[in-house]
Tab-separated table of C-alpha atoms in Angstrom:
chain	number	residue	atom	x	y	z
A	1	MET	CA	74.006	69.731	92.516
A	2	VAL	CA	76.475	67.725	90.430
A	3	GLU	CA	79.050	70.521	90.636
A	4	ASP	CA	78.603	70.770	94.408
A	5	ARG	CA	79.099	67.016	94.713
A	6	LYS	CA	82.204	67.086	92.514
A	7	LEU	CA	83.621	69.867	94.670
A	8	ALA	CA	82.915	67.782	97.785
A	9	VAL	CA	84.728	64.841	96.181
A	10	LEU	CA	87.702	67.052	95.302
A	11	ARG	CA	87.791	68.467	98.827
A	12	ALA	CA	87.771	64.943	100.249
A	13	ILE	CA	90.582	63.844	97.916
A	14	VAL	CA	92.732	66.823	98.930
A	15	GLU	CA	92.119	66.273	102.643
A	16	ASP	CA	92.829	62.536	102.456
A	17	TYR	CA	95.926	62.912	100.297
A	18	VAL	CA	97.392	65.556	102.606
A	19	ALA	CA	96.643	63.366	105.639
A	20	THR	CA	97.706	59.957	104.301
A	21	GLU	CA	100.280	60.798	101.588
A	22	GLU	CA	98.653	58.031	99.520
A	23	PRO	CA	96.593	58.255	96.300
A	24	VAL	CA	92.901	58.228	97.177
A	25	GLY	CA	90.391	55.675	95.861
A	26	SER	CA	86.620	55.980	95.514
A	27	ARG	CA	85.790	53.326	98.091
A	28	ALA	CA	87.943	55.020	100.744
A	29	LEU	CA	86.222	58.342	100.026
A	30	VAL	CA	82.761	56.845	100.505
A	31	GLU	CA	83.792	55.095	103.725
A	32	ARG	CA	85.565	58.069	105.295
A	33	HIS	CA	83.512	61.055	104.192
A	34	GLY	CA	79.870	59.952	104.113
A	35	LEU	CA	79.266	61.508	100.701
A	36	GLY	CA	75.808	59.940	100.526
A	37	VAL	CA	76.333	58.345	97.092
A	38	SER	CA	77.619	55.018	95.815
A	39	PRO	CA	81.267	54.298	94.975
A	40	ALA	CA	80.207	54.118	91.316
A	41	THR	CA	78.885	57.685	91.436
A	42	VAL	CA	82.067	58.849	93.145
A	43	ARG	CA	84.109	57.090	90.423
A	44	ASN	CA	82.127	58.985	87.785
A	45	ASP	CA	82.790	62.270	89.582
A	46	MET	CA	86.474	61.401	89.882
A	47	ALA	CA	86.614	60.630	86.153
A	48	ALA	CA	85.064	64.032	85.419
A	49	LEU	CA	87.500	65.784	87.775
A	50	GLU	CA	90.392	63.999	86.109
A	51	GLU	CA	89.176	64.965	82.641
A	52	GLU	CA	88.983	68.602	83.774
A	53	GLY	CA	92.547	68.462	85.129
A	54	PHE	CA	91.794	68.742	88.860
A	55	ILE	CA	93.155	65.294	89.807
A	56	HIS	CA	95.337	62.697	88.133
A	57	GLN	CA	96.264	59.048	88.490
A	58	PRO	CA	99.978	58.690	89.283
A	59	HIS	CA	100.067	55.123	87.940
A	60	THR	CA	97.709	52.414	86.720
A	61	SER	CA	95.325	50.908	89.291
A	62	ALA	CA	96.207	53.627	91.801
A	63	GLY	CA	93.862	56.138	93.363
A	64	ARG	CA	93.923	59.813	92.440
A	65	VAL	CA	95.953	62.761	93.708
A	66	PRO	CA	95.238	66.495	93.312
A	67	THR	CA	96.942	68.552	90.623
A	68	ASP	CA	98.024	72.184	91.073
A	69	LYS	CA	94.724	73.121	89.430
A	70	GLY	CA	92.868	70.971	91.944
A	71	TYR	CA	94.650	72.524	94.912
A	72	ARG	CA	93.892	75.981	93.490
A	73	LEU	CA	90.169	75.249	93.229
A	74	PHE	CA	90.214	73.780	96.735
A	75	VAL	CA	91.864	76.926	98.145
A	76	ASP	CA	89.657	79.303	96.154
A	77	ARG	CA	86.491	77.566	97.356
A	78	LEU	CA	87.380	77.674	101.035
A	79	SER	CA	84.562	79.518	102.763
A	80	GLY	CA	87.130	81.561	104.673
A	81	VAL	CA	90.285	81.220	106.697
A	82	LYS	CA	89.364	79.086	109.665
A	83	PRO	CA	89.948	80.691	113.071
A	84	MET	CA	92.722	79.430	115.295
A	85	SER	CA	91.709	77.491	118.385
A	86	ALA	CA	91.772	79.222	121.749
A	87	ALA	CA	94.821	77.162	122.745
A	88	GLU	CA	96.665	78.142	119.559
A	89	LYS	CA	95.835	81.823	120.106
A	90	ARG	CA	97.155	81.631	123.673
A	91	ALA	CA	100.346	79.970	122.456
A	92	ILE	CA	100.897	82.733	119.881
A	93	ALA	CA	100.206	85.517	122.366
A	94	THR	CA	102.360	83.968	125.098
A	95	LEU	CA	105.361	83.520	122.830
A	96	LEU	CA	105.228	86.829	120.972
A	97	ASP	CA	104.151	89.127	123.815
A	98	SER	CA	107.330	88.299	125.747
A	99	ALA	CA	109.650	89.285	122.876
A	100	VAL	CA	112.169	91.917	123.928
A	101	ASP	CA	113.031	93.561	120.590
A	102	LEU	CA	112.522	93.322	116.835
A	103	ASP	CA	115.090	90.554	116.318
A	104	ASP	CA	113.413	88.553	119.068
A	105	VAL	CA	109.970	89.093	117.477
A	106	VAL	CA	111.234	87.836	114.102
A	107	GLN	CA	113.013	84.788	115.534
A	108	ARG	CA	110.041	83.834	117.713
A	109	SER	CA	107.665	84.264	114.746
A	110	VAL	CA	109.732	81.902	112.608
A	111	ARG	CA	109.804	79.270	115.332
A	112	LEU	CA	106.088	79.673	116.001
A	113	LEU	CA	105.073	79.419	112.332
A	114	SER	CA	107.159	76.328	111.687
A	115	ASN	CA	105.749	74.629	114.801
A	116	LEU	CA	102.128	75.500	113.961
A	117	THR	CA	102.280	74.470	110.295
A	118	HIS	CA	105.038	71.823	110.221
A	119	GLN	CA	106.438	73.626	107.167
A	120	VAL	CA	109.456	75.821	106.504
A	121	ALA	CA	108.747	79.300	107.903
A	122	ILE	CA	110.179	82.512	106.442
A	123	VAL	CA	109.925	85.956	108.025
A	124	GLN	CA	111.279	89.024	106.242
A	125	TYR	CA	112.711	91.746	108.445
A	126	PRO	CA	110.752	95.012	108.148
A	127	THR	CA	111.836	96.986	105.110
A	128	LEU	CA	113.787	100.045	106.213
A	129	SER	CA	112.620	102.225	103.322
A	130	ARG	CA	108.990	101.828	104.410
A	131	SER	CA	109.685	102.731	108.041
A	132	THR	CA	109.113	106.028	109.799
A	133	VAL	CA	111.322	107.649	112.419
A	134	ARG	CA	109.893	107.266	115.895
A	135	HIS	CA	112.569	109.106	117.889
A	136	ILE	CA	116.175	110.272	117.771
A	137	GLU	CA	118.232	110.485	120.936
A	138	LEU	CA	121.593	112.220	121.422
A	139	VAL	CA	123.485	111.045	124.511
A	140	GLN	CA	126.766	112.637	125.609
A	141	ILE	CA	129.046	109.732	126.607
A	142	THR	CA	132.175	111.870	127.164
A	143	PRO	CA	132.673	115.600	126.557
A	144	SER	CA	133.608	114.946	122.914
A	145	ARG	CA	131.772	111.668	122.223
A	146	ILE	CA	128.058	111.473	121.431
A	147	MET	CA	125.907	108.370	121.085
A	148	LEU	CA	123.250	108.788	118.365
A	149	ILE	CA	120.261	106.486	118.720
A	150	LEU	CA	117.776	106.188	115.847
A	151	ILE	CA	114.517	104.405	116.701
A	152	LEU	CA	112.234	103.396	113.814
A	153	SER	CA	108.549	102.534	113.665
A	154	THR	CA	109.435	98.873	113.105
A	155	GLY	CA	111.167	98.678	116.466
A	156	ARG	CA	114.574	98.670	114.812
A	157	VAL	CA	117.237	100.607	116.714
A	158	GLU	CA	120.410	101.966	115.087
A	159	GLN	CA	123.242	103.246	117.294
A	160	ARG	CA	126.238	105.289	116.106
A	161	LEU	CA	129.126	106.982	117.914
A	162	LEU	CA	130.226	110.474	116.908
A	163	GLU	CA	133.532	112.044	117.930
A	164	THR	CA	133.409	115.849	117.949
A	165	PRO	CA	136.499	118.087	117.776
A	166	VAL	CA	134.890	120.517	120.214
A	167	ALA	CA	132.788	119.408	123.172
A	168	PRO	CA	129.212	120.699	122.828
A	169	SER	CA	127.475	122.277	125.791
A	170	GLU	CA	124.441	120.627	127.392
A	171	HIS	CA	122.258	123.432	126.064
A	172	GLN	CA	123.653	123.039	122.534
A	173	LEU	CA	123.068	119.297	122.563
A	174	ALA	CA	119.548	119.610	123.996
A	175	ASP	CA	118.617	122.190	121.365
A	176	LEU	CA	119.973	119.993	118.572
A	177	ARG	CA	118.117	116.972	119.962
A	178	THR	CA	114.859	118.929	119.826
A	179	ARG	CA	115.514	120.179	116.305
A	180	VAL	CA	116.389	116.787	114.773
A	181	ASN	CA	113.253	115.263	116.275
A	182	GLN	CA	111.095	118.120	115.023
A	183	ALA	CA	112.519	117.578	111.550
A	184	ALA	CA	112.435	113.764	111.384
A	185	ALA	CA	110.035	112.227	113.921
A	186	GLY	CA	106.985	110.695	112.262
A	187	GLU	CA	108.459	111.012	108.761
A	188	ARG	CA	109.204	108.227	106.286
A	189	ILE	CA	112.922	107.492	105.932
A	190	ALA	CA	113.339	109.359	102.628
A	191	ASP	CA	111.471	112.421	103.899
A	192	ALA	CA	113.318	112.379	107.222
A	193	SER	CA	116.691	112.285	105.439
A	194	ALA	CA	115.698	115.264	103.287
A	195	ALA	CA	114.432	117.257	106.273
A	196	LEU	CA	117.586	116.560	108.262
A	197	GLY	CA	119.760	117.539	105.291
A	198	ALA	CA	118.254	121.010	105.312
A	199	LEU	CA	118.585	121.447	109.087
A	200	PRO	CA	122.180	122.792	109.471
A	201	GLU	CA	121.504	125.802	107.260
A	202	THR	CA	118.716	126.929	109.620
A	203	LEU	CA	121.081	127.157	112.608
A	204	ALA	CA	123.496	129.803	113.829
A	205	GLN	CA	126.966	129.605	112.305
A	206	ASP	CA	128.554	128.294	115.527
A	207	ASP	CA	126.116	125.367	115.675
A	208	ARG	CA	126.306	124.258	112.054
A	209	ALA	CA	129.433	122.080	112.228
A	210	LEU	CA	128.040	119.898	115.027
A	211	ALA	CA	124.618	119.715	113.372
A	212	GLN	CA	126.173	118.709	110.047
A	213	SER	CA	128.164	115.918	111.709
A	214	VAL	CA	125.052	114.615	113.480
A	215	VAL	CA	122.987	114.800	110.278
A	216	ASP	CA	125.665	112.956	108.293
A	217	VAL	CA	125.740	110.094	110.788
A	218	LEU	CA	121.938	109.856	110.995
A	219	THR	CA	121.590	109.927	107.212
A	220	GLU	CA	124.103	107.095	106.923
A	221	ALA	CA	122.160	105.058	109.481
A	222	MET	CA	118.922	105.640	107.574
A	223	SER	CA	120.464	104.605	104.268
A	224	ASP	CA	121.608	101.244	105.605
A	225	HIS	CA	119.444	98.926	103.514
A	226	ARG	CA	120.897	95.648	104.719
A	227	SER	CA	117.667	94.717	106.478
A	228	ASP	CA	115.735	95.006	103.216
A	229	GLU	CA	117.228	91.674	102.165
A	230	ARG	CA	117.251	89.953	105.533
A	231	VAL	CA	115.038	86.991	106.260
A	232	ALA	CA	114.851	84.517	109.095
A	233	VAL	CA	114.177	80.880	108.238
A	234	GLY	CA	113.061	78.060	110.516
A	235	GLY	CA	111.685	74.541	110.391
A	236	ALA	CA	113.828	73.105	107.589
A	237	ALA	CA	113.774	69.806	109.495
A	238	ASN	CA	110.035	69.599	108.730
A	239	LEU	CA	110.940	68.741	105.138
A	240	ALA	CA	112.003	65.305	106.364
A	241	ARG	CA	108.293	64.445	106.444
A	242	PHE	CA	108.212	64.676	102.637
A	243	GLY	CA	110.810	62.047	101.816
A	244	ASP	CA	108.755	60.708	98.911
A	245	SER	CA	108.968	64.153	97.284
A	246	PHE	CA	112.692	64.632	97.869
A	247	GLN	CA	113.875	65.015	94.276
A	248	THR	CA	110.942	67.097	93.027
A	249	ALA	CA	110.175	69.329	96.008
A	250	VAL	CA	112.534	68.937	98.953
A	251	ARG	CA	115.961	69.110	97.301
A	252	PRO	CA	115.190	72.292	95.266
A	253	LEU	CA	113.685	73.921	98.342
A	254	LEU	CA	116.683	73.044	100.513
A	255	GLU	CA	118.932	74.660	97.912
A	256	ALA	CA	116.687	77.740	97.787
A	257	LEU	CA	116.947	78.163	101.570
A	258	GLU	CA	120.584	79.151	101.079
A	259	GLU	CA	119.625	82.175	98.952
A	260	HIS	CA	117.799	84.952	100.767
A	261	VAL	CA	117.092	86.842	97.544
A	262	VAL	CA	115.305	83.739	96.237
A	263	LEU	CA	113.301	83.431	99.452
A	264	LEU	CA	112.260	87.085	99.307
A	265	LYS	CA	110.996	86.646	95.776
A	266	LEU	CA	109.345	83.366	96.730
A	267	ILE	CA	107.193	84.867	99.485
A	268	GLY	CA	106.694	87.843	97.164
A	269	GLU	CA	104.896	91.121	97.534
A	270	VAL	CA	101.595	90.867	99.362
A	271	THR	CA	99.049	93.411	100.436
A	272	SER	CA	98.466	94.539	104.006
A	273	GLY	CA	95.411	93.768	106.063
A	274	ASP	CA	93.977	90.310	106.572
A	275	SER	CA	94.657	88.971	103.080
A	276	VAL	CA	96.635	85.760	102.745
A	277	THR	CA	98.330	84.983	99.442
A	278	VAL	CA	98.620	81.368	98.295
A	279	ARG	CA	100.866	80.438	95.374
A	280	ILE	CA	100.608	76.825	94.280
A	281	GLY	CA	103.193	74.937	92.248
A	282	HIS	CA	103.764	76.526	88.853
A	283	GLU	CA	102.184	79.806	90.005
A	284	GLY	CA	105.438	80.647	91.791
A	285	PRO	CA	108.335	82.625	90.288
A	286	TYR	CA	110.785	79.708	89.923
A	287	SER	CA	110.279	76.730	87.606
A	288	GLU	CA	112.622	74.571	89.683
A	289	LEU	CA	110.258	75.052	92.640
A	290	ALA	CA	107.173	73.994	90.685
A	291	SER	CA	106.391	71.315	93.291
A	292	THR	CA	106.346	73.906	96.064
A	293	SER	CA	103.555	76.032	97.500
A	294	VAL	CA	103.775	79.293	99.444
A	295	VAL	CA	101.323	80.766	101.941
A	296	ALA	CA	102.215	84.359	102.872
A	297	ALA	CA	100.821	87.536	104.419
A	298	GLY	CA	102.080	91.056	104.965
A	299	TYR	CA	102.531	92.520	108.415
A	300	GLY	CA	102.749	96.092	109.622
A	301	PRO	CA	100.369	99.046	110.052
A	302	PRO	CA	96.811	98.719	108.676
A	303	ASP	CA	97.579	100.903	105.685
A	304	GLN	CA	100.802	99.240	104.560
A	305	ALA	CA	102.815	96.027	104.765
A	306	LEU	CA	106.282	96.624	106.170
A	307	ALA	CA	107.365	93.098	105.270
A	308	THR	CA	106.130	89.577	104.612
A	309	LEU	CA	105.999	86.319	106.523
A	310	GLY	CA	104.831	82.896	105.443
A	311	VAL	CA	105.483	79.209	105.019
A	312	VAL	CA	106.877	77.183	102.146
A	313	GLY	CA	106.568	73.475	101.477
A	314	PRO	CA	105.557	70.794	99.001
A	315	THR	CA	102.173	71.327	97.334
A	316	ARG	CA	100.772	68.533	99.503
A	317	MET	CA	100.245	70.815	102.505
A	318	ASP	CA	97.419	71.596	104.895
A	319	TYR	CA	96.267	74.792	103.206
A	320	PRO	CA	93.467	75.743	105.635
A	321	GLY	CA	95.708	75.238	108.663
A	322	SER	CA	98.683	77.009	107.101
A	323	MET	CA	96.550	79.966	105.996
A	324	ALA	CA	95.074	80.317	109.481
A	325	ALA	CA	98.487	80.202	111.170
A	326	VAL	CA	100.070	82.688	108.764
A	327	ARG	CA	97.225	85.171	109.146
A	328	ALA	CA	97.167	84.859	112.935
A	329	VAL	CA	100.924	85.330	113.360
A	330	ALA	CA	100.923	88.273	110.918
A	331	ARG	CA	98.141	89.919	112.940
A	332	TYR	CA	99.980	89.454	116.242
A	333	VAL	CA	103.278	90.758	114.875
A	334	SER	CA	101.453	93.775	113.408
A	335	ARG	CA	99.838	94.448	116.766
A	336	ILE	CA	103.149	94.213	118.620
A	337	LEU	CA	104.841	96.644	116.244
A	338	ASP	CA	101.864	99.005	116.405
A	339	GLU	CA	101.885	98.983	120.214
A	340	GLY	CA	105.596	99.725	120.131
A	341	GLN	CA	104.850	102.985	118.332
A	342	GLN	CA	102.432	104.260	120.966
């Protein structure tokens, strides 16, 4: 019973501190949360929580604020990620369902996450190496110029132009189109590249030169790993709400926003499915961002995360709300990408 009450006190302190940005006193807790005990009992519980390292007193005669350890216990003891409201779900669906391509999905997701959570939102572009080939199209623009279109499972589209010394016939191009799709469609990037590399040797001598040129261009497009380090960032203006934490949390985070490699490591590797990862303060990979928390989730097919999205902000954040928003947006983005593969 005592432990349950102490947890209720900690939960109330976290909620009040996040809402008011002020250290929380025992009398305010009793008045606002109906804990059913006297202020003296709450003070005893607060003293025990402080001794155990879950809260601390920033200065004499002040109330208490949560520590990283306190936030961690609060997050770990959440009964589950709260569901989004019907209005929030409609807002997510309305914004994301009207996206026209992958870039649009990513940019809309960043804007949506930052608006829902009032934090800095980060969305990693789908990792090319984890993608599969959905379709390859060969379009004859002029007799000697071919447009190669590579469509990946993530919705990413790569286009390349190929100049050929000899104009291929319609039949030759149609046959090659069929063969490259038979070799690569549905395969992971690495496997598709290997299968395409072996293709020219299976063709008649007269067809090999064209096939080799097409394979070389497609292989180059598949090996373009620029997107593996691309992230979209939104909502930096939300950091203005944390002026009291400028030196400890906001300034280091603003500097980190300039480095995409740092942001990728910050949101980290997460598993697929419905899991949401929360890193609080010193749990993160950078000591200079020890006053920062990250809430992230993977998105992509059910069996793998193609990339990660999440929010970053000072440790004084609305964890339940941020976790719900991150999970919901990750689910919608996953669904959109999955539908695009059908």
